[in-house]
Amino acid sequence: MISVDIDLEKLNDLMEANQQISHAEKIEAVENRINTIRELDDVYLKVRTLINYGKELYAVGKNEAAREIASEMYQVSSKESFDELHMLCCNLLGNISARKGFYAMALDYYHQSLQVIETHALRTHYRSMLINNIASLYASLKLYDSAVKYYLDALPLAAQEGNYEAQFLIYYNLGDIYARQRQAEQLAETEQMLMQMTQSTCQGTFYLGLYKLLAAKHARINGDIYIAQALLASVLTLLAVEEDPVTRLECYIEKALCAYADKQYEIALHEAKIALTQVVEAEEFEFEREVLQMLCDIATAMGNTAITAAYQKQLITLDETFIARMNEMTIFQIREKSAVKIENRLNENAVKLLKNMQMIYEISQEITKEQDYDKIFRLIIQKLVSFMDFDALVIGLYNAENQVVYNRMMYHRQTITRSYDVSVHNKSSLATWCIRHSQEIYTGFNSHLKLDDFEPLQLNFPDLEVPYESVFYLPLYDEGTIIGVFSLQKFERDGFNHYELEMIRTIGAYIAIAITNALKTQELKRLNGALEALSRRDSLSGLANRHALNEDLKTYFAPSMRQNHISVIMIDIDFFKEFNDRYGHLEGDMVIRKTAEIIHRHIDDLDARAYRYGGDEFLILARAVPLEIIEIVCEMILRDIRMLSIRHDDSNINGIVTLSIGIASYGNAYLEAGEDVLLKGADNAVYEAKGNGRNGIAHIVYDVPKEKH
């Protein structure tokens, strides 16, 4: 038994050394002796081994198995007062919860870990990793400013602890945020740090893979797509040795982004679909929204409205869950703050903030369901004035392509006004400064504000009054891209305290989601309209197709739509089969297009619709158009096709392409006979025209007695 214990001690040392052997080898080593481990008398060694086993299962994406092990060891380590092991178990459960997108639960486990460290004064090197994990939760919610602050707090702590893994992951995570925000200078610095770390110590493929992945992101941002793709191929080769589902998923996301940047849209779509599949398989739901957004962008670039509409619907549905998780985490944070024994005033503020957060969540549910930008603005004002003190509110949208802030709406002096568009290069606007620098700004003494790259309004407009001293502007983000700005302002100096600023940030996150959904809904309506139009259009002729005709017939002859009479005109290209056989289908397609152009030109000003009815047949529905006009239009269509003089050696009509046209006109009483009868009448008319020698028109007028027997 002692030899087994010694063997397990060595195995645990190897597992805790991270990258000396692969995850698969560690898992196999534990599973080969799992029964022995379960029967150990040394409970501490058993718990330590199984927690390490759970960490390895998590590392290879076996989340449910890892959760079962960690949940079991959570109870045992707590009962036995194995403080350090309990701390590790909480951290593992936090990681699993975060991977599944349960951010509040993850934050709870991370705080439990920190509490164990503080309560028992543990001398551990895990504190920096816990803070890194908390920062990653903010990054998952796209709250990048908060995430960066936590990462920067964790860095010196990791160095003090000598925790190489934490340092490396923190630098990588910072680099990932800088890549998303396209902050090239900061990204270059973090990439350099990772390179130095991989060169200075002998580490496994995990660290080398992350370094190359970040380098690939940097190369893509610089436009070096070939270098980026080569680096990604190298990472995937490394992953053939080391199972790492998260890095593999990120590789496919990056491959899709590279192909998209290179305008290889089919390849980008393929890689993005693989990434979406891996999100589900590995349960890496923190990447789900990012991948869906990428699929929308790719499909839009391809002009595939059907795919774009489908993925945008998924995105809009996903946002409801996203909001709920953001709210859960924010509420949890405030509860944690209020539980800390601090000054009474601070506690009162925390309790008040918790109450206000509940109200903000209710507001978020309303504004994110609204689909109109103007209504969203009015709804925000209506709700905020009921529980928050401010004198002005501003929201503006940002168009990165035109580099302009547009749709700027302001609420001040109980009035809503819409302001003019402003260039992002305007140096007298805090809104544009906020966008240019991708960061929020708060000034409690606006008239004495001094900023780099900013010119006070009074310098350029000395006669313009600036009444607001407390001004808080923050950028609104969607998937790391700035889509607008939000501001609350007060007349008084230092008008917002720390808790109010935190609350404004939270409101801003909800507003960003609401605006994104509204813009997506507008785009979705446009795409659905375009998709519907495409589904009703014949691609060759450009006219409406048979499907559109079947739909229109249901309403065209409805009692409420009938006016005097309706004409159904059927047009057939004479000897079209013979033309195709002699000259080929390309020339045949040309004849169909030319005929359709002529038909469309002559009915454009009439209350009439044209359809491609069959291979070489066209149909026109005309409502309340005088019969003499119908005949004139048909004569002009005949004339124009003859004037084209398209050679047709197999036609016995002057050796050119001609048409046969049949007109069936129906009085109002006859319309109740049904669609099939009406179309049959037009068919009879065109056959009469053909029987008369083709290249002509036949007109049949149908009517029935007013009284039916």
XYZ file of C-alpha atoms in Angstrom:
709
model
C 0.000 0.000 0.000
C 2.873 2.339 0.764
C 4.308 1.845 -2.722
C 0.936 2.797 -4.171
C 0.895 5.948 -2.041
C 4.376 6.922 -3.183
C 3.391 6.222 -6.764
C 0.338 8.461 -6.418
C 2.394 11.217 -4.792
C 4.654 11.241 -7.834
C 1.638 11.158 -10.165
C 0.113 14.157 -8.385
C 3.402 16.038 -8.619
C 3.440 15.366 -12.355
C -0.181 16.453 -12.812
C 0.413 19.637 -10.846
C 3.515 20.377 -12.935
C 1.014 21.134 -15.741
C 2.776 20.524 -19.045
C 5.457 17.902 -18.370
C 3.182 15.152 -19.731
C 0.050 15.457 -21.839
C -3.485 15.706 -20.456
C -4.383 12.380 -22.086
C -1.445 10.623 -20.380
C -2.405 12.042 -16.994
C -6.021 10.962 -17.408
C -4.976 7.465 -18.477
C -2.613 7.144 -15.502
C -5.439 7.968 -13.057
C -8.062 5.811 -14.770
C -5.733 2.794 -14.783
C -5.810 2.857 -10.967
C -9.140 4.556 -10.231
C -10.417 1.674 -8.072
C -7.281 1.761 -5.955
C -7.607 5.542 -5.557
C -11.231 5.241 -4.459
C -10.283 2.724 -1.743
C -7.386 4.740 -0.273
C -7.292 5.142 3.512
C -5.411 8.402 3.054
C -8.413 10.658 2.366
C -6.242 13.730 1.696
C -4.290 11.915 -1.029
C -7.514 10.566 -2.523
C -9.102 14.022 -2.680
C -5.925 15.610 -4.048
C -5.668 12.972 -6.790
C -9.320 13.199 -7.827
C -9.258 17.019 -7.932
C -6.219 16.853 -10.214
C -8.062 14.238 -12.270
C -11.040 16.604 -12.562
C -8.729 19.417 -13.725
C -7.387 17.167 -16.497
C -10.905 16.180 -17.586
C -11.833 19.874 -17.739
C -8.700 20.617 -19.776
C -9.763 18.187 -22.529
C -13.384 19.394 -22.590
C -15.006 16.553 -20.606
C -17.019 19.061 -18.611
C -19.758 16.858 -17.172
C -17.327 14.225 -15.905
C -15.148 16.990 -14.425
C -18.178 18.559 -12.725
C -19.229 15.254 -11.119
C -15.738 14.694 -9.694
C -15.384 18.318 -8.517
C -18.847 18.376 -6.888
C -18.068 15.194 -4.978
C -14.659 16.478 -3.822
C -16.191 19.859 -2.896
C -18.275 18.123 -0.221
C -15.439 15.910 1.022
C -12.808 18.680 1.172
C -15.230 20.935 3.072
C -16.182 18.211 5.541
C -12.551 17.210 6.168
C -11.367 20.862 6.357
C -8.800 20.331 3.615
C -8.581 24.093 3.069
C -6.154 24.248 0.162
C -7.849 21.371 -1.647
C -11.244 22.985 -1.073
C -9.893 26.195 -2.554
C -8.677 24.291 -5.646
C -12.024 22.529 -5.952
C -13.925 25.853 -5.863
C -11.648 27.192 -8.574
C -12.294 24.139 -10.764
C -16.077 24.408 -10.288
C -15.802 28.107 -11.175
C -13.979 27.269 -14.398
C -16.596 24.675 -15.368
C -19.454 27.099 -14.637
C -17.793 29.859 -16.658
C -17.315 27.520 -19.617
C -21.050 26.754 -19.589
C -21.878 30.471 -19.385
C -23.137 30.458 -15.767
C -21.160 33.560 -14.825
C -22.783 34.362 -11.458
C -22.219 30.774 -10.279
C -18.601 30.938 -11.488
C -18.032 34.214 -9.651
C -19.482 32.672 -6.504
C -17.017 29.763 -6.650
C -14.067 32.093 -7.317
C -15.026 34.239 -4.329
C -15.270 31.116 -2.180
C -11.698 30.269 -3.222
C -10.470 33.741 -2.318
C -12.333 33.607 0.984
C -10.622 30.316 1.890
C -7.239 31.879 1.121
C -7.987 34.947 3.254
C -9.655 33.096 6.149
C -6.928 30.515 6.563
C -4.029 32.773 5.528
C -2.946 30.236 2.944
C 0.435 30.885 1.378
C -0.529 29.912 -2.139
C 0.320 30.894 -5.686
C -3.321 30.568 -6.819
C -4.539 34.047 -5.856
C -3.325 35.589 -9.129
C -4.997 32.799 -11.141
C -8.306 33.421 -9.356
C -8.171 37.125 -10.186
C -7.306 36.180 -13.770
C -10.401 33.957 -13.844
C -12.618 36.756 -12.524
C -11.220 39.083 -15.196
C -12.042 36.478 -17.822
C -15.696 36.545 -16.744
C -15.809 40.255 -17.523
C -14.120 39.613 -20.862
C -16.780 36.992 -21.674
C -19.441 39.649 -21.074
C -17.515 42.059 -23.362
C -16.861 44.393 -20.394
C -13.281 44.809 -21.543
C -12.305 47.855 -19.449
C -13.165 46.003 -16.214
C -11.420 42.869 -17.468
C -8.204 44.742 -18.257
C -8.178 46.322 -14.772
C -8.407 42.892 -13.135
C -5.725 41.405 -15.412
C -3.347 44.280 -14.642
C -4.005 43.798 -10.907
C -3.226 40.089 -11.222
C 0.075 40.489 -13.129
C 2.355 41.775 -10.312
C 0.724 39.285 -7.931
C 1.558 36.403 -10.302
C 5.174 37.600 -10.508
C 5.351 37.810 -6.701
C 3.963 34.273 -6.409
C 6.327 32.967 -9.077
C 3.286 31.577 -10.890
C 4.482 31.130 -14.462
C 1.159 29.711 -15.688
C -0.838 32.652 -14.326
C 1.590 35.196 -15.809
C 1.460 33.544 -19.211
C -2.344 33.276 -19.265
C -2.788 36.874 -18.073
C -0.517 38.190 -20.848
C -2.357 36.062 -23.397
C -5.766 37.231 -22.179
C -4.669 40.862 -22.250
C -3.352 40.346 -25.777
C -6.646 38.807 -26.838
C -8.550 41.899 -25.635
C -6.050 44.209 -27.346
C -6.526 42.192 -30.549
C -10.316 42.531 -30.322
C -9.988 46.275 -29.790
C -7.253 46.509 -32.455
C -4.853 48.222 -30.053
C -1.747 47.343 -32.045
C 0.859 48.883 -29.739
C -0.364 47.128 -26.584
C -0.822 43.887 -28.545
C 2.780 44.010 -29.769
C 4.018 44.438 -26.187
C 2.058 41.443 -24.853
C 3.156 39.286 -27.790
C 6.789 40.216 -27.036
C 6.322 39.201 -23.396
C 4.901 35.813 -24.394
C 7.787 35.235 -26.790
C 10.331 36.000 -24.067
C 8.547 33.675 -21.652
C 8.488 30.765 -24.127
C 12.196 31.291 -24.856
C 13.328 31.672 -21.249
C 11.917 28.396 -19.915
C 11.403 24.927 -21.287
C 7.629 24.543 -21.368
C 5.200 22.282 -23.166
C 3.167 22.705 -26.311
C 0.299 24.471 -24.479
C 2.291 27.678 -23.955
C 3.931 27.612 -27.364
C 0.492 27.133 -28.950
C -0.971 30.147 -27.152
C 1.993 32.328 -28.104
C 1.641 31.391 -31.786
C -2.126 31.916 -31.655
C -1.665 35.461 -30.322
C 1.022 36.097 -32.933
C -1.466 34.961 -35.608
C -4.035 37.465 -34.320
C -1.435 40.219 -34.447
C -0.445 39.256 -38.000
C -4.074 39.315 -39.159
C -4.647 42.763 -37.672
C -1.515 43.971 -39.492
C -2.870 42.531 -42.753
C -0.265 39.730 -42.939
C -2.834 37.039 -43.685
C -0.351 34.497 -45.088
C 1.808 34.695 -41.931
C -1.280 34.401 -39.735
C -2.474 31.303 -41.599
C 0.961 29.674 -41.353
C 1.047 30.290 -37.593
C -2.438 28.802 -37.190
C -1.425 25.700 -39.121
C 1.531 25.334 -36.759
C -0.769 25.643 -33.704
C -3.117 22.956 -35.040
C -0.124 20.677 -35.590
C 0.845 21.165 -31.936
C -2.734 20.392 -30.889
C -2.482 17.013 -32.606
C -0.167 16.103 -29.707
C -1.884 18.002 -26.870
C -5.680 17.896 -26.571
C -6.849 21.459 -25.914
C -10.419 22.132 -27.128
C -10.418 25.841 -26.216
C -7.261 26.658 -28.188
C -8.499 24.514 -31.092
C -11.789 26.416 -31.132
C -9.968 29.758 -31.078
C -7.823 28.554 -33.988
C -10.886 27.884 -36.150
C -12.362 31.253 -35.219
C -9.104 32.898 -36.212
C -8.909 30.884 -39.451
C -12.388 32.128 -40.341
C -11.397 35.721 -39.545
C -8.284 35.415 -41.735
C -10.279 34.052 -44.677
C -12.881 36.784 -44.164
C -10.186 39.485 -44.136
C -8.809 37.957 -47.348
C -12.336 37.980 -48.885
C -12.314 34.183 -49.214
C -15.884 34.045 -47.995
C -16.678 30.405 -48.812
C -13.646 29.252 -46.818
C -14.499 31.668 -44.001
C -18.042 30.305 -43.816
C -16.740 26.723 -43.696
C -14.268 27.474 -40.871
C -16.873 29.453 -38.901
C -19.349 26.580 -39.133
C -16.674 24.236 -37.754
C -16.128 26.705 -34.908
C -19.854 26.795 -34.124
C -19.963 22.993 -34.040
C -17.006 22.959 -31.652
C -18.694 25.539 -29.408
C -21.507 23.040 -28.868
C -19.340 19.924 -28.669
C -16.874 21.435 -26.187
C -19.621 23.408 -24.380
C -17.566 26.583 -24.829
C -20.667 28.780 -24.864
C -18.719 31.939 -24.012
C -17.676 31.931 -27.702
C -21.176 31.281 -29.093
C -22.199 34.894 -29.649
C -18.855 35.784 -31.231
C -19.083 32.902 -33.720
C -22.729 33.649 -34.617
C -21.865 37.300 -35.242
C -18.967 36.238 -37.454
C -21.270 33.925 -39.455
C -23.684 36.840 -39.972
C -20.855 39.097 -41.202
C -19.542 36.446 -43.592
C -22.987 35.632 -45.019
C -23.699 39.356 -45.481
C -20.421 39.793 -47.362
C -21.393 36.842 -49.580
C -24.796 38.406 -50.248
C -26.518 35.282 -48.887
C -29.556 36.831 -47.246
C -31.054 33.483 -46.199
C -28.014 32.462 -44.122
C -27.625 35.964 -42.680
C -31.265 36.090 -41.597
C -31.059 32.648 -39.989
C -27.970 33.454 -37.910
C -29.250 36.921 -36.957
C -32.395 35.345 -35.542
C -30.194 33.072 -33.425
C -28.200 36.082 -32.243
C -31.260 38.035 -31.162
C -32.570 35.012 -29.260
C -29.189 34.500 -27.600
C -29.100 38.072 -26.275
C -31.945 37.431 -23.831
C -29.813 34.791 -22.100
C -26.789 37.088 -22.319
C -28.667 39.883 -20.505
C -29.891 37.554 -17.771
C -26.364 36.263 -17.108
C -24.945 39.778 -17.045
C -27.601 40.808 -14.532
C -27.017 37.738 -12.343
C -23.317 38.503 -12.153
C -23.830 42.208 -11.431
C -26.339 41.486 -8.662
C -23.932 38.951 -7.165
C -21.105 41.497 -7.136
C -23.169 44.061 -5.299
C -24.320 41.533 -2.743
C -20.685 40.598 -2.117
C -19.774 44.272 -1.613
C -22.661 44.856 0.776
C -21.668 41.778 2.788
C -18.229 43.223 3.535
C -17.968 44.992 6.921
C -17.227 48.582 5.937
C -18.473 52.052 6.785
C -22.214 52.374 7.337
C -22.585 54.929 4.574
C -20.865 52.615 2.109
C -23.132 49.772 3.152
C -26.188 51.954 2.655
C -24.976 52.851 -0.831
C -24.438 49.183 -1.649
C -27.943 48.255 -0.502
C -29.385 51.142 -2.517
C -27.357 50.053 -5.532
C -28.626 46.488 -5.182
C -32.211 47.774 -5.182
C -31.508 49.962 -8.199
C -29.897 47.054 -10.016
C -33.136 45.112 -9.691
C -34.882 48.061 -11.303
C -32.241 48.279 -14.032
C -32.813 44.625 -14.831
C -36.531 45.293 -15.228
C -35.712 48.228 -17.507
C -33.347 46.070 -19.544
C -36.121 43.575 -20.206
C -38.249 46.356 -21.683
C -35.674 48.250 -23.715
C -34.124 45.127 -25.262
C -37.525 44.030 -26.576
C -38.090 47.387 -28.292
C -37.086 47.415 -31.960
C -37.202 51.133 -32.762
C -34.217 53.364 -31.936
C -36.273 56.493 -31.163
C -38.612 54.524 -28.909
C -35.638 52.973 -27.091
C -34.315 56.478 -26.340
C -37.671 57.656 -24.973
C -38.113 54.476 -22.940
C -34.670 54.860 -21.353
C -35.476 58.433 -20.305
C -38.898 57.491 -18.992
C -37.413 54.761 -16.784
C -34.179 56.423 -15.622
C -35.732 59.671 -14.406
C -37.801 57.648 -11.929
C -34.822 56.522 -9.829
C -31.661 58.358 -10.889
C -30.735 62.014 -10.632
C -29.334 63.621 -13.802
C -29.874 66.743 -15.900
C -29.011 65.503 -19.374
C -28.813 62.191 -21.237
C -27.139 61.655 -24.610
C -27.042 58.646 -26.917
C -25.378 58.612 -30.340
C -24.677 55.886 -32.884
C -21.286 55.484 -34.550
C -20.687 54.607 -38.199
C -17.086 53.387 -38.416
C -17.071 53.368 -42.227
C -18.021 57.040 -42.494
C -16.298 57.897 -39.174
C -19.257 59.886 -37.962
C -21.455 59.957 -34.857
C -25.040 60.086 -36.107
C -28.589 59.876 -34.727
C -27.418 61.882 -31.724
C -30.337 62.387 -29.376
C -30.221 64.469 -26.206
C -32.615 64.858 -23.304
C -32.149 68.113 -21.379
C -34.471 70.657 -19.768
C -37.277 68.071 -20.083
C -36.968 68.208 -23.879
C -35.729 65.683 -26.441
C -33.693 67.087 -29.320
C -31.900 65.434 -32.226
C -28.492 66.936 -32.932
C -26.465 67.136 -36.137
C -23.966 64.450 -37.108
C -20.399 65.024 -35.979
C -17.122 63.697 -37.399
C -15.133 61.434 -35.114
C -12.159 63.746 -35.754
C -13.947 66.677 -34.084
C -11.666 67.533 -31.143
C -14.236 69.611 -29.238
C -16.564 66.670 -28.556
C -16.211 64.340 -25.585
C -18.329 61.796 -27.461
C -15.809 61.603 -30.308
C -12.866 61.618 -27.888
C -14.454 58.637 -26.165
C -14.699 56.812 -29.524
C -11.226 57.771 -30.770
C -9.602 56.471 -27.585
C -11.987 53.528 -27.006
C -12.407 54.448 -23.363
C -14.882 56.057 -20.993
C -14.346 59.469 -19.492
C -15.716 61.089 -16.349
C -15.120 64.704 -15.411
C -16.599 66.291 -12.336
C -15.369 69.740 -13.348
C -15.975 69.978 -17.078
C -15.152 73.681 -17.503
C -11.568 72.969 -16.329
C -11.128 69.690 -18.211
C -7.729 69.136 -19.815
C -7.142 66.141 -22.083
C -4.664 65.206 -24.762
C -6.206 65.271 -28.230
C -9.101 67.443 -26.968
C -9.922 71.113 -27.510
C -12.462 72.676 -25.102
C -15.649 73.815 -26.787
C -15.091 77.405 -25.713
C -11.906 77.632 -27.802
C -13.797 77.022 -31.035
C -17.224 78.350 -29.980
C -16.661 81.120 -27.370
C -20.322 82.175 -27.364
C -21.674 78.663 -26.711
C -22.709 77.887 -23.133
C -21.499 74.620 -21.552
C -23.770 74.236 -18.503
C -22.911 70.674 -17.437
C -19.974 70.261 -15.049
C -20.317 66.522 -14.309
C -20.115 64.560 -17.541
C -19.756 60.784 -17.894
C -19.316 59.393 -21.429
C -18.787 55.732 -22.179
C -18.530 53.843 -25.479
C -21.196 51.271 -26.355
C -19.806 47.989 -27.651
C -21.087 45.098 -29.708
C -18.620 42.211 -29.985
C -15.693 44.510 -29.184
C -16.726 47.043 -31.841
C -17.889 50.508 -30.813
C -21.434 51.125 -32.061
C -22.177 54.345 -30.195
C -21.830 56.436 -27.039
C -23.933 56.997 -23.922
C -23.691 59.901 -21.499
C -25.331 61.160 -18.305
C -24.601 64.709 -17.181
C -25.315 67.077 -14.280
C -25.111 70.830 -13.763
C -23.298 70.464 -10.417
C -19.638 69.563 -9.927
C -18.664 66.033 -8.847
C -22.250 64.980 -9.351
C -21.773 61.191 -9.592
C -20.245 58.970 -6.916
C -18.498 55.636 -7.416
C -21.661 53.554 -7.091
C -23.605 55.740 -9.511
C -20.790 55.433 -12.060
C -20.907 51.639 -11.690
C -24.646 51.740 -12.243
C -24.277 53.932 -15.351
C -21.774 51.436 -16.765
C -24.268 48.621 -16.265
C -27.048 50.651 -17.868
C -24.709 51.349 -20.785
C -24.128 47.623 -21.326
C -27.885 47.024 -21.517
C -28.378 50.011 -23.835
C -25.689 48.612 -26.164
C -27.548 45.295 -26.362
C -30.880 47.072 -26.925
C -29.477 49.229 -29.739
C -27.682 46.255 -31.310
C -30.904 44.252 -31.296
C -32.862 47.173 -32.757
C -30.329 47.623 -35.556
C -30.227 43.872 -36.193
C -34.011 43.705 -36.245
C -34.134 46.494 -38.813
C -31.503 44.697 -40.848
C -33.351 41.413 -40.390
C -36.544 42.967 -41.717
C -34.623 44.303 -44.702
C -33.003 40.914 -45.324
C -36.295 39.075 -44.959
C -37.846 41.502 -47.421
C -34.972 40.938 -49.829
C -35.232 37.186 -49.305
C -38.963 37.254 -49.967
C -38.385 39.326 -53.095
C -35.771 36.800 -54.273
C -38.119 33.894 -53.618
C -40.728 35.588 -55.838
C -38.360 36.490 -58.665
C -37.323 34.441 -61.667
C -33.543 34.744 -61.844
C -33.305 34.520 -65.645
C -36.027 36.931 -66.748
C -36.115 39.205 -63.712
C -39.919 38.950 -63.685
C -42.000 37.448 -60.901
C -42.037 33.641 -60.910
C -44.752 30.969 -60.805
C -44.605 30.879 -57.015
C -45.371 34.615 -56.886
C -48.226 34.134 -59.371
C -49.827 31.457 -57.199
C -49.642 33.778 -54.165
C -50.922 36.833 -56.064
C -53.880 34.985 -57.562
C -55.251 34.459 -54.037
C -55.519 38.212 -53.476
C -55.710 39.585 -57.006
C -59.196 38.233 -57.603
C -60.468 38.820 -54.042
C -63.812 40.679 -53.925
C -62.228 43.705 -52.244
C -59.687 44.022 -55.094
C -62.012 43.674 -58.100
C -62.487 46.725 -60.272
C -64.713 46.579 -63.393
C -62.783 43.843 -65.159
C -59.510 41.935 -65.268
C -57.411 40.872 -68.244
C -55.141 37.838 -68.251
C -52.540 37.965 -71.023
C -50.508 34.912 -72.014
C -47.436 35.299 -74.220
C -45.643 32.415 -75.917
C -42.374 32.540 -77.908
C -43.020 30.959 -81.319
C -41.002 27.820 -82.163
C -38.854 28.256 -79.051
C -37.902 24.562 -78.789
C -36.602 24.641 -82.353
C -34.634 27.824 -81.549
C -33.004 26.159 -78.539
C -32.150 23.015 -80.506
C -30.465 24.994 -83.280
C -28.752 27.835 -81.395
C -28.258 26.407 -77.915
C -29.615 27.259 -74.477
C -27.435 30.347 -73.981
C -29.020 31.994 -77.005
C -32.410 30.743 -75.817
C -31.839 32.425 -72.446
C -30.991 35.639 -74.261
C -34.372 35.549 -76.080
C -36.206 35.029 -72.774
C -34.391 37.995 -71.196
C -35.081 40.261 -74.172
C -38.785 39.316 -74.211
C -39.052 39.953 -70.460
C -37.394 43.374 -70.808
C -39.898 44.376 -73.506
C -42.893 43.151 -71.458
C -41.710 44.981 -68.345
C -41.097 48.202 -70.263
C -44.597 48.353 -71.693
C -46.593 47.502 -68.550
C -44.527 49.603 -66.129
C -47.095 52.424 -66.000
C -50.183 50.161 -65.816
C -51.900 48.462 -62.884
C -50.437 45.188 -64.099
C -47.969 42.486 -63.034
C -45.831 40.267 -65.256
C -44.677 36.708 -64.527
C -42.566 34.052 -66.165
C -45.232 31.356 -66.400
C -43.190 28.506 -67.853
C -40.092 27.834 -69.980
C -41.061 30.121 -72.893
C -44.368 31.436 -71.556
C -45.143 34.721 -69.817
C -48.299 35.913 -68.091
C -49.624 39.398 -67.359
C -52.410 40.223 -64.899
C -53.991 43.621 -65.571
C -56.727 45.096 -63.416
C -59.178 47.807 -64.601
C -57.066 48.605 -67.688
C -59.278 49.553 -70.701
C -59.445 46.839 -73.342
C -58.192 49.162 -76.077
C -55.075 49.946 -73.963
C -54.479 46.229 -73.404
C -54.550 45.622 -77.169
C -52.239 48.560 -77.893
C -49.714 47.327 -75.317
C -49.758 43.827 -76.801
C -49.260 45.241 -80.304
C -46.237 47.205 -79.072
C -44.760 44.082 -77.436
C -45.171 42.216 -80.742
C -43.636 45.094 -82.671
C -40.603 45.428 -80.401
C -39.730 41.712 -80.502
C -39.936 41.790 -84.333
C -37.716 44.880 -84.463
C -34.970 42.978 -82.651
C -34.766 40.736 -85.757
C -33.334 37.811 -83.807
C -32.475 35.205 -86.449
C -34.522 31.986 -86.318
C -33.960 29.779 -89.384
C -36.421 27.157 -88.121
C -39.283 29.653 -87.956
C -41.592 30.008 -90.982
C -42.348 33.616 -89.987
C -39.796 35.789 -91.773
C -36.910 33.777 -90.257
C -36.978 35.755 -86.997
C -38.220 35.269 -83.429
C -41.893 36.231 -82.949
C -44.593 35.905 -80.287
C -48.125 34.597 -79.996
C -50.284 36.554 -77.524
C -53.636 35.567 -76.080
C -55.809 38.027 -74.145
C -58.675 36.843 -71.940
C -60.804 39.652 -70.464
C -63.347 38.975 -67.747
C -66.233 41.019 -66.458
C -66.612 41.416 -62.716
C -69.338 38.801 -62.366
C -67.219 36.150 -64.072
C -64.370 36.390 -61.566
C -66.144 34.076 -59.153
C -65.583 31.252 -61.634
C -62.161 30.615 -59.990
C -58.464 30.951 -60.794
C -58.168 27.770 -62.865
C -60.988 28.854 -65.191
C -59.435 32.312 -65.620
C -56.014 30.903 -66.538
C -57.619 28.362 -68.836
C -59.317 31.213 -70.716
C -55.932 32.897 -71.340
C -54.527 29.546 -72.457
C -57.391 29.169 -74.948
C -56.699 32.669 -76.272
C -52.999 31.994 -76.918
C -53.843 28.712 -78.682
C -56.244 30.651 -80.893
C -53.407 33.067 -81.744
C -51.174 30.123 -82.652
C -53.970 28.564 -84.701
C -54.241 31.835 -86.625
C -50.650 31.448 -87.829
C -48.680 32.773 -84.798
C -46.952 36.195 -84.716
C -50.249 37.747 -83.682
C -52.877 38.424 -81.020
C -56.175 36.737 -80.158
C -58.604 38.415 -77.754
C -61.475 36.577 -76.051
C -63.961 38.457 -73.856
C -65.707 36.322 -71.247
C -68.877 37.220 -69.419
C -71.803 35.432 -67.750
C -75.346 36.468 -66.867
C -75.638 38.411 -63.641
C -78.074 35.860 -62.225
C -76.987 32.243 -61.778
C -79.383 29.326 -62.239
